[in-house]
Tab-separated table of C-alpha atoms in Angstrom:
chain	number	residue	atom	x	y	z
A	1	UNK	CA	27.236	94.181	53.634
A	2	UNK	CA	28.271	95.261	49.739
A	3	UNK	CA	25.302	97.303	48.388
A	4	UNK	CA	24.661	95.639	44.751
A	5	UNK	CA	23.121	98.125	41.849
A	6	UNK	CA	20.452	95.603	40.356
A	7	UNK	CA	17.359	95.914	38.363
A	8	UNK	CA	14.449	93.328	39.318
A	9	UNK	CA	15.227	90.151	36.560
A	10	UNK	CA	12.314	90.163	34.258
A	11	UNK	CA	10.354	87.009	36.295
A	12	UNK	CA	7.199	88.022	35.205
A	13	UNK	CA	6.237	87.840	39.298
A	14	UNK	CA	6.475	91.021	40.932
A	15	UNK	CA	8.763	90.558	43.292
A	16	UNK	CA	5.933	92.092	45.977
A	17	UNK	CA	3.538	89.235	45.695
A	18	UNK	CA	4.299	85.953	46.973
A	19	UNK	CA	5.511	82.961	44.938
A	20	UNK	CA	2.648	80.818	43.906
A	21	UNK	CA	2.928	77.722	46.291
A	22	UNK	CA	3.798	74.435	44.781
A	23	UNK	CA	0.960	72.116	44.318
A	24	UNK	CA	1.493	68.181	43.618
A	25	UNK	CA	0.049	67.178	39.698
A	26	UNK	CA	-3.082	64.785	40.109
A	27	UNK	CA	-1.742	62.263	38.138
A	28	UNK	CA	1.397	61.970	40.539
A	29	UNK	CA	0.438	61.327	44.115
A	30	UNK	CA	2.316	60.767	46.780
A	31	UNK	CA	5.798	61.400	48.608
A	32	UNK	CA	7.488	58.251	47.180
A	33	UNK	CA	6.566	58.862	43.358
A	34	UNK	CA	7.143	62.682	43.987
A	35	UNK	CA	10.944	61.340	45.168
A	36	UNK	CA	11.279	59.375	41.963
A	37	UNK	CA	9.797	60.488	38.910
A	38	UNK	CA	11.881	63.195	38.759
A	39	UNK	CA	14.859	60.791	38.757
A	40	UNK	CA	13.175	59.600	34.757
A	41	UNK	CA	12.775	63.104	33.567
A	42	UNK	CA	15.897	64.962	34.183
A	43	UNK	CA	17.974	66.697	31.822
A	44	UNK	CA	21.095	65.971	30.352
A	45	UNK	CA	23.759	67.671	31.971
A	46	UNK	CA	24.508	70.971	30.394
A	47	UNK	CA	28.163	71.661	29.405
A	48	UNK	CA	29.599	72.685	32.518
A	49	UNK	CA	33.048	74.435	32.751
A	50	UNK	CA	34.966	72.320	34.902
A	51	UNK	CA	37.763	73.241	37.478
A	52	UNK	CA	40.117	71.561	39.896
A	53	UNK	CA	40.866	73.087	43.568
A	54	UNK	CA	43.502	71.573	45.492
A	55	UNK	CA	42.673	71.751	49.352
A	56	UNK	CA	44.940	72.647	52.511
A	57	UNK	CA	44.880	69.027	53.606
A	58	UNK	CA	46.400	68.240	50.059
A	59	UNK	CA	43.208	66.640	48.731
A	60	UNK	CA	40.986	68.448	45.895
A	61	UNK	CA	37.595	68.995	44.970
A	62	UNK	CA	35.632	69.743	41.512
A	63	UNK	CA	33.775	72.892	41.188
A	64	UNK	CA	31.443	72.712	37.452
A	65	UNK	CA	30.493	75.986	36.281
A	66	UNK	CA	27.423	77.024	34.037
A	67	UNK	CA	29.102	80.376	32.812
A	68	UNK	CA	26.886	83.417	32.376
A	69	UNK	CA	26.358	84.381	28.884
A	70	UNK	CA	29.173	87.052	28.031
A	71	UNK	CA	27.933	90.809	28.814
A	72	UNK	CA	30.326	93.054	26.744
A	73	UNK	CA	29.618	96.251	29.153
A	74	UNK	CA	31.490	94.942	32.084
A	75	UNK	CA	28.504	94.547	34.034
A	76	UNK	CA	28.517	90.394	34.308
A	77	UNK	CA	30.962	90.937	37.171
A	78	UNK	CA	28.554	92.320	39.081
A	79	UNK	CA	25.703	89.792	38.439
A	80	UNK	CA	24.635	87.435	40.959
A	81	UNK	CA	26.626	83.994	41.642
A	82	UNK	CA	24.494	80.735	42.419
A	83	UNK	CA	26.716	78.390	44.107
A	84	UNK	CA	24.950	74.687	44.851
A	85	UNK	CA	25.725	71.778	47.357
A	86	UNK	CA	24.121	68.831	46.345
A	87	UNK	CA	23.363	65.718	48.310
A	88	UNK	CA	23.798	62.222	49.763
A	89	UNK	CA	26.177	60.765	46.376
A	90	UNK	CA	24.698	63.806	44.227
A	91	UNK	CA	26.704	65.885	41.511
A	92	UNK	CA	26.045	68.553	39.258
A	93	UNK	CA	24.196	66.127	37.259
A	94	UNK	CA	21.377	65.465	39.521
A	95	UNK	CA	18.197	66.295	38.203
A	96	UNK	CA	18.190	69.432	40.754
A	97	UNK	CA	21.560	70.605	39.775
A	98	UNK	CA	20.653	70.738	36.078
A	99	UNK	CA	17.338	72.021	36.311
A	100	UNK	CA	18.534	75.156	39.028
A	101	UNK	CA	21.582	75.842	36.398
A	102	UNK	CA	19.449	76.282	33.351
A	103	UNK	CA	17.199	78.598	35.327
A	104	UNK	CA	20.244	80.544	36.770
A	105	UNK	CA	21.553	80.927	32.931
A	106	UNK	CA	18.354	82.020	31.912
A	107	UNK	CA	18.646	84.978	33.963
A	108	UNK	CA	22.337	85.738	33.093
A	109	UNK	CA	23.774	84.637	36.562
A	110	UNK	CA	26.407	81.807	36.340
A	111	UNK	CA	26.360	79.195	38.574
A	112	UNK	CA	28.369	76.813	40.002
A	113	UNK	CA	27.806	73.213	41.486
A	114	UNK	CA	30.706	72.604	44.336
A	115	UNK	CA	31.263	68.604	44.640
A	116	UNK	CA	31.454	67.117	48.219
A	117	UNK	CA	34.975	65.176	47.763
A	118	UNK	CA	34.900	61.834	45.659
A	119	UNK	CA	31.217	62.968	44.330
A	120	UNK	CA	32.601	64.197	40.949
A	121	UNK	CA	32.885	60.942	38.968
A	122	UNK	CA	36.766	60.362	40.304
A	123	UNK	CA	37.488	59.022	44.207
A	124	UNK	CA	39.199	61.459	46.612
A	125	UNK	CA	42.806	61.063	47.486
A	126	UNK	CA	42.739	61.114	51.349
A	127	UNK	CA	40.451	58.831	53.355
A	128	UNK	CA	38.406	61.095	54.733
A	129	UNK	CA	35.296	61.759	52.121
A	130	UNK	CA	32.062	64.039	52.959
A	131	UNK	CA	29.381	64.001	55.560
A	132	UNK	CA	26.327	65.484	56.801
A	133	UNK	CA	28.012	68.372	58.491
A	134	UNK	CA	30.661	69.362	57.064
A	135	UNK	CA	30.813	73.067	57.353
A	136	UNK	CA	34.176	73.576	57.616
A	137	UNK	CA	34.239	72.546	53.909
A	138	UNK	CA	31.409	74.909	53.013
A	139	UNK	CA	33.129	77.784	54.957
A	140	UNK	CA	36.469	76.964	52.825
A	141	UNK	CA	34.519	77.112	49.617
A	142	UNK	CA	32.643	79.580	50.070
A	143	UNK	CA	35.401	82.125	51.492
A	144	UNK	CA	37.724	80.932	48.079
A	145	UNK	CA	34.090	81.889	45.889
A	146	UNK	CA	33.963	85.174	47.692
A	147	UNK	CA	37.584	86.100	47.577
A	148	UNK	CA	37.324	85.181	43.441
A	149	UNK	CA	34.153	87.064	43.394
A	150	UNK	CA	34.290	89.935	45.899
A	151	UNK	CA	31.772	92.398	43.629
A	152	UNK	CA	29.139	90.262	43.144
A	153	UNK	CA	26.505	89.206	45.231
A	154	UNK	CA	26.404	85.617	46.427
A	155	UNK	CA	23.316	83.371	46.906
A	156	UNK	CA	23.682	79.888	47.751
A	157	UNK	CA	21.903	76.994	47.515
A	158	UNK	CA	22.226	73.299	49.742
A	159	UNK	CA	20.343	70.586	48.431
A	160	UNK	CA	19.622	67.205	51.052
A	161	UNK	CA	22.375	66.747	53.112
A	162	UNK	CA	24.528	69.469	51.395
A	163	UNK	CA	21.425	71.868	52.612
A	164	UNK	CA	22.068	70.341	55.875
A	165	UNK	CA	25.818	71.601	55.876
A	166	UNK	CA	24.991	74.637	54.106
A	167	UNK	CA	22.521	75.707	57.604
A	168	UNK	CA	25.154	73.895	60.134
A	169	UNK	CA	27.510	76.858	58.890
A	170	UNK	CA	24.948	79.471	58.483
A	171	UNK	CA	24.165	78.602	62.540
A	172	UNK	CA	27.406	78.320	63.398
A	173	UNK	CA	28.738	81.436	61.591
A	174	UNK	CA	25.919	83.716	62.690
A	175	UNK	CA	26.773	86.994	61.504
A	176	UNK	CA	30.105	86.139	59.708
A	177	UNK	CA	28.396	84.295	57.091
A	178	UNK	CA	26.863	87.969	55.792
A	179	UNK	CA	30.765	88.375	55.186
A	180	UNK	CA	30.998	85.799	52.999
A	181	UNK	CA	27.343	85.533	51.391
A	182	UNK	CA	24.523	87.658	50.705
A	183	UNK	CA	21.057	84.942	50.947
A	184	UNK	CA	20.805	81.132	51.475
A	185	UNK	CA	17.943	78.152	50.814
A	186	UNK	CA	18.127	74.720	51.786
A	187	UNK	CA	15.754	72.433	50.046
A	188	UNK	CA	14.939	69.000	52.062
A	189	UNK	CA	17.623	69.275	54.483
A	190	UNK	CA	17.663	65.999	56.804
A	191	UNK	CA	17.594	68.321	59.771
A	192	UNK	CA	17.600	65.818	62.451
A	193	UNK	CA	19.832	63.161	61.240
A	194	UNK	CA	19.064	60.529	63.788
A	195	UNK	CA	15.312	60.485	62.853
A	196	UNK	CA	15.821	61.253	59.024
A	197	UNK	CA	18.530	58.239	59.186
A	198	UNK	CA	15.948	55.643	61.326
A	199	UNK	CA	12.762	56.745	59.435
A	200	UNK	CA	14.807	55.659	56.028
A	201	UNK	CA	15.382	52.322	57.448
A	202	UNK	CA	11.688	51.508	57.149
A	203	UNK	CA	9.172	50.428	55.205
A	204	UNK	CA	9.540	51.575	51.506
A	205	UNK	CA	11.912	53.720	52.373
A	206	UNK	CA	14.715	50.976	52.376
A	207	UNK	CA	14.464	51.330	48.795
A	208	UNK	CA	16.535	54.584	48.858
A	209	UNK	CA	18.741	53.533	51.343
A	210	UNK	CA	19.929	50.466	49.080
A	211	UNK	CA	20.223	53.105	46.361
A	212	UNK	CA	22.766	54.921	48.392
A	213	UNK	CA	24.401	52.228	49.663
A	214	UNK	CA	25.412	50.892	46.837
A	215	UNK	CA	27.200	54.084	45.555
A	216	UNK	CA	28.507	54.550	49.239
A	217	UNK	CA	29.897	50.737	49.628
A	218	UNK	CA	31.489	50.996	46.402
A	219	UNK	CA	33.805	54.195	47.100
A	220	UNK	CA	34.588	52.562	50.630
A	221	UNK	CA	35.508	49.103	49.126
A	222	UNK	CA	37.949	51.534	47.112
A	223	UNK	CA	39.405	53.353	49.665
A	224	UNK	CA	40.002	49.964	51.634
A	225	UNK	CA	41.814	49.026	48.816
A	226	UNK	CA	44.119	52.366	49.223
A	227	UNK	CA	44.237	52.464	52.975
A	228	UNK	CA	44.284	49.248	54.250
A	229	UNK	CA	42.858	48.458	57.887
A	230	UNK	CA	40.763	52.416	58.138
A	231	UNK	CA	38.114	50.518	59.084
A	232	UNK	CA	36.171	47.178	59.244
A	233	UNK	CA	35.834	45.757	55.458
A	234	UNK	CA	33.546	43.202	56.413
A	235	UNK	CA	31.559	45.140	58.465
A	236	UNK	CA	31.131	47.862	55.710
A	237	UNK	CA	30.188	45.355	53.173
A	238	UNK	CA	27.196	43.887	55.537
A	239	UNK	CA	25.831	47.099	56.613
A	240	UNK	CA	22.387	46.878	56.164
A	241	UNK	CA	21.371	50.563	57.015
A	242	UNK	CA	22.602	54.051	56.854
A	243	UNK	CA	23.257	54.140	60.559
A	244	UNK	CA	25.478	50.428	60.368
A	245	UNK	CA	27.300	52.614	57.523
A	246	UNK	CA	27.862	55.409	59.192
A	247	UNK	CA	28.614	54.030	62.189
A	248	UNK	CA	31.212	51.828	60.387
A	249	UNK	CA	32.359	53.935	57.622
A	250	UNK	CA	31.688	58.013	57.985
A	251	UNK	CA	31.923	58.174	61.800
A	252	UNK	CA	35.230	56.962	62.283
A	253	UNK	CA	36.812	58.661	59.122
A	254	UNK	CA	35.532	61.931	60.042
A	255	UNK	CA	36.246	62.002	63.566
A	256	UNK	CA	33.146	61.018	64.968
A	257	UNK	CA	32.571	58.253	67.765
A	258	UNK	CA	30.407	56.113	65.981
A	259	UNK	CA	26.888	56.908	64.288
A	260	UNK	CA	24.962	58.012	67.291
A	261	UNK	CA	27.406	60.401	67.915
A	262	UNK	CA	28.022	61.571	64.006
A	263	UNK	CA	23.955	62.277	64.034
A	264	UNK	CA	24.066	64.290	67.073
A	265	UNK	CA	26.536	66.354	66.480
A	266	UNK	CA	25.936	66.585	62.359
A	267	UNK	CA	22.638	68.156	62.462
A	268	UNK	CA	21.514	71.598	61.564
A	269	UNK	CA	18.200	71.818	63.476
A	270	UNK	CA	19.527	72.823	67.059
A	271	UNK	CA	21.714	75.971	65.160
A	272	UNK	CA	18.934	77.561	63.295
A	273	UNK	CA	18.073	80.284	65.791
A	274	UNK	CA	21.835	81.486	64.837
A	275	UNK	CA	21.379	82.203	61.237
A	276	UNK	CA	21.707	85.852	60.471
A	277	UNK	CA	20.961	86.259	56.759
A	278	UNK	CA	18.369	85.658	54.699
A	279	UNK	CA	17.756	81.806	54.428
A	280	UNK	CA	14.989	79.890	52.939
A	281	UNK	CA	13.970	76.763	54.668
A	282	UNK	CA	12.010	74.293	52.154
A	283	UNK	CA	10.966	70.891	52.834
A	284	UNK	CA	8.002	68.894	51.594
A	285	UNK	CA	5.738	67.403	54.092
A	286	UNK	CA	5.440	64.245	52.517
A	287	UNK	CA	9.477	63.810	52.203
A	288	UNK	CA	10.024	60.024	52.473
A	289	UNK	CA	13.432	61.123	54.132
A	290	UNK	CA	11.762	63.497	57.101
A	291	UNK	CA	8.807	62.896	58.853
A	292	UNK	CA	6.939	66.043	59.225
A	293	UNK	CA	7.088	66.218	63.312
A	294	UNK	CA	10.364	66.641	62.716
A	295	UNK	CA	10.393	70.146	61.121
A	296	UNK	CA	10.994	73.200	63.094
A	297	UNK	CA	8.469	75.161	64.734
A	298	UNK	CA	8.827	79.374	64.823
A	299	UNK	CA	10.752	79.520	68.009
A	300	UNK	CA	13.510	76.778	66.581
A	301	UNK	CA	14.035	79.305	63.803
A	302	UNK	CA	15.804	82.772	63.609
A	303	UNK	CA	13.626	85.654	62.376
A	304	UNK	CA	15.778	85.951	59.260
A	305	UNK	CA	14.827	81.959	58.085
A	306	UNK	CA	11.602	81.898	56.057
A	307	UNK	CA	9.856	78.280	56.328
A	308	UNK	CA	8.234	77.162	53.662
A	309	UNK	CA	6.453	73.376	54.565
A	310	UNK	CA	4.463	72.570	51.483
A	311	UNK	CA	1.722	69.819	51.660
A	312	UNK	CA	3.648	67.605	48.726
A	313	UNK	CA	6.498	67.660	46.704
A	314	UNK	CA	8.433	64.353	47.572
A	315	UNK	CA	12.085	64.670	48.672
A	316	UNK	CA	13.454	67.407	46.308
A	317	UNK	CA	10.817	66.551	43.999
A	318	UNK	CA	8.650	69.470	43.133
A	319	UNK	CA	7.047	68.374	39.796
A	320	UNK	CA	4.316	70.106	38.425
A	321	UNK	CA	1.971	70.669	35.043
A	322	UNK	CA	0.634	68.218	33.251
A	323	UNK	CA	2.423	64.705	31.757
A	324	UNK	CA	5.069	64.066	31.583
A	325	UNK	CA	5.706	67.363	33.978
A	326	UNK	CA	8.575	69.752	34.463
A	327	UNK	CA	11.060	70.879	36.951
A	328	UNK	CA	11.038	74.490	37.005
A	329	UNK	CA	9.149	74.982	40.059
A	330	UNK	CA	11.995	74.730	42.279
A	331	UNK	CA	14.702	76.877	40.494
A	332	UNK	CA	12.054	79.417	39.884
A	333	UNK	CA	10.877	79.054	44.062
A	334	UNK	CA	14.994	79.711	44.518
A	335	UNK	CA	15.643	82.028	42.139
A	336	UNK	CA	12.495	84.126	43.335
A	337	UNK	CA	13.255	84.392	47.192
A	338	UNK	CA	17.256	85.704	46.231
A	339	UNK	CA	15.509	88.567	44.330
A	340	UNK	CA	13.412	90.203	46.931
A	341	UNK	CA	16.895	89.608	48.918
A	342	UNK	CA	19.011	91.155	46.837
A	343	UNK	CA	16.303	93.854	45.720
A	344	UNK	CA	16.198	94.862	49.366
A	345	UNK	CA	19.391	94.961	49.630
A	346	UNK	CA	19.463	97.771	47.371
C-alpha cells in the first residue's frame, strides 16, 4: 500500500508496550449501567463541519467533519483521516462519536462521522434507509474518502451495527479493502445478528429495544406517509421486537426476505477469516447486546484481526476513573492500535 512518513504522536505510551486494558470503575458495576451512564455524561457535540453527498441512487447522505487544526507547512495533507460509522439510530453526536473526535483533534488528525441515511437529524428521500450490513454503502464512502484523500493514510472506525458493516466489507473485500484503507476497529459489533437481535428481546434488555424502536417507528411512520403501501403500517406500529421490525420494516425495504433471512445474511461473523488488514475486534463481555458465547474464537478470525474481549465495559461503554468518570478510554484504545499500524507501515 502508500508508505506514509510519520513520527509516533506524542501518546505518552510507547507504541511497543501494550495498551493498558480497560478495567470497569467500582462504583459502576455491571453491563447494563456500563451501557447507560455514558448516555448522562456525554459531551456536547463539537462544531462539526458539515457536508452534503448526493448518492448514485439519487438519495444523499451527511458526512460531519472535526477539521484538523490548520498546519501551515503543507504537511496536514498527509496526516491521518479517522472516518466513523456509528450505530443502530446513532449520529455524530453520540457520546462515542464526540468523545473519538476530540481525541482525533487532539492529535491533529481530522475526522469525520459518515451518517447511515436518515440518521443525520433530516429523513432520507428514497425508501430504502440503513441496515446491519450494508457494505455496499461503506465501500461507496469509503472509495469517495479515499479518492478526496489519496495521500493520507486512512483508519476507520465502526461503532455497533455500523462496526458490523464496517467488518461485512472488510470480509468481503479481502485484500481490496488495503486499496481503499490502511487499519480498521469495530467496537461492539452485533456479530451474529440473530442472537444479538433475540438476546435483546429479553429480560432488561427490552429496555433498549423500546429505545430504538421508538426512533425506528417514527422514521417508518414517515416514510409511510411518503410511500404509501411499502409495507404493513399496522404491523410496523405493533412490532413489539427488533426482529417483528425488521421483519416488517428493514427486510423488505432492503431486499431481504423477511428478518430471518436479513440476520443471516447481514452478519459479519462468518466473513472474518477474509479480512486482510489490520482490524481491531473490541467487544465487552458483559455487552447487554451480545452474549459472550457468541464471540469468535481464533480460528473464526483472520491472522490480521486482533481480539480484544475485555471482562466489562457495557455495550460501547468503556468508562473509567473515578465519579463522575470519563470517556477517553476508548478513543485512546482506537487511536493507539492505528499507530503501531501506521508506524509499521513505515
Amino acid at each position: 500500500g502508500r508508505k506514509h512518513l510519520r513520527q509516533p504522536a506524542a501518546t505518552g505510551i510507547a507504541l511497543t508496550t501494550p495498551f493498558p486494558a480497560y478495567r470497569a470503575p467500582k462504583w459502576l458495576p455491571g453491563g447494563h449501567a456500563q451501557t447507560i451512564y455514558p448516555l448522562l455524561i456525554k459531551a456536547a457535540p463539537p462544531p462539526y463541519r458539515r457536508e452534503r453527498w448526493e448518492t448514485p441512487d439519487g438519495d444523499f447522505i451527511d458526512l460531519d467533519w472535526m477539521d484538523a487544526p490548520t498546519d501551515t507547512s503543507g504537511l496536514a495533507a498527509q496526516d491521518p483521516l479517522l472516518i466513523l460509522f456509528h450505530g443502530l439510530e446513532g449520529n455524530s453526536s453520540s457520546h462515542y462519536a464526540t468523545s473519538l473526535m476530540a481525541a482525533a483533534k487532539a492529535r491533529g488528525w481530522t475526522g469525520v462521522v459518515s451518517h447511515f441515511r436518515g440518521c443525520s437529524g433530516e429523513g432520507n428521500r428514497l425508501p430504502r434507509a440503513y441496515h446491519s450490513g450494508d457494505s455496499d454503502e461503506v465501500d461507496w464512502v469509503l472509495r469517495r474518502l479515499r479518492q478526496q484523500h489519496p495521500r493520507r493514510p486512512i483508519c476507520v472506525t465502526g461503532v455497533s451495527l455500523g462496526g458490523n458493516a464496517l467488518l461485512k466489507w472488510l470480509g468481503e473485500r479481502e485484500f481490496l479493502a488495503g486499496d481503499v484503507i490502511d487499519a480498521a476497529a469495530s467496537v461492539c459489533a452485533p456479530l451474529v445478528l440473530a442472537i444479538c437481535g433475540h438476546h435483546l428481546g429479553r429480560g432488561f434488555n427490552k429496555v433498549y429495544t423500546q429505545h430504538f424502536l421508538q426512533t425506528l417507528k417514527k422514521a417508518a411512520a414517515e416514510k409511510l406517509v411518503r410511500f404509501p403501501g411499502i409495507f404493513d403500517g399496522k404491523r410496523m406500529q405493533g412490532a413489539r421486537s427488533l426482529y417483528e421490525f425488521d421483519d416488517v420494516v428493514t427486510a423488505p425495504l432492503h431486499g431481504f426476505l423477511g428478518a430471518d433471512d436479513y440476520w443471516k445474511r447481514a452478519s459479519a461473523k462468518p466473513l472474518l477469516r477474509g479480512i486482510r488488514l489490520p482490524t481491531l475486534l473490541l467487544n465487552a463481555q458483559n455487552d447487554p447486546f451480545l452474549p459472550p458465547h457468541a464471540l469468535p474464537h481464533d480460528k473464526e478470525l483472520s491472522a490480521k484481526v486482533t481480539a480484544e474481549y475485555p471482562h466489562e465495559g457495557g455495550h460501547v461503554g468503556f468508562v473509567t476513573g473515578s465519579l463522575p468518570g470519563r470517556l477517553d478510554w476508548l478513543p485512546q484504545r482506537l487511536l493507539h492500535f492505528f499507530d503501531q499500524h501506521l508506524l509499521a507501515e513505515n
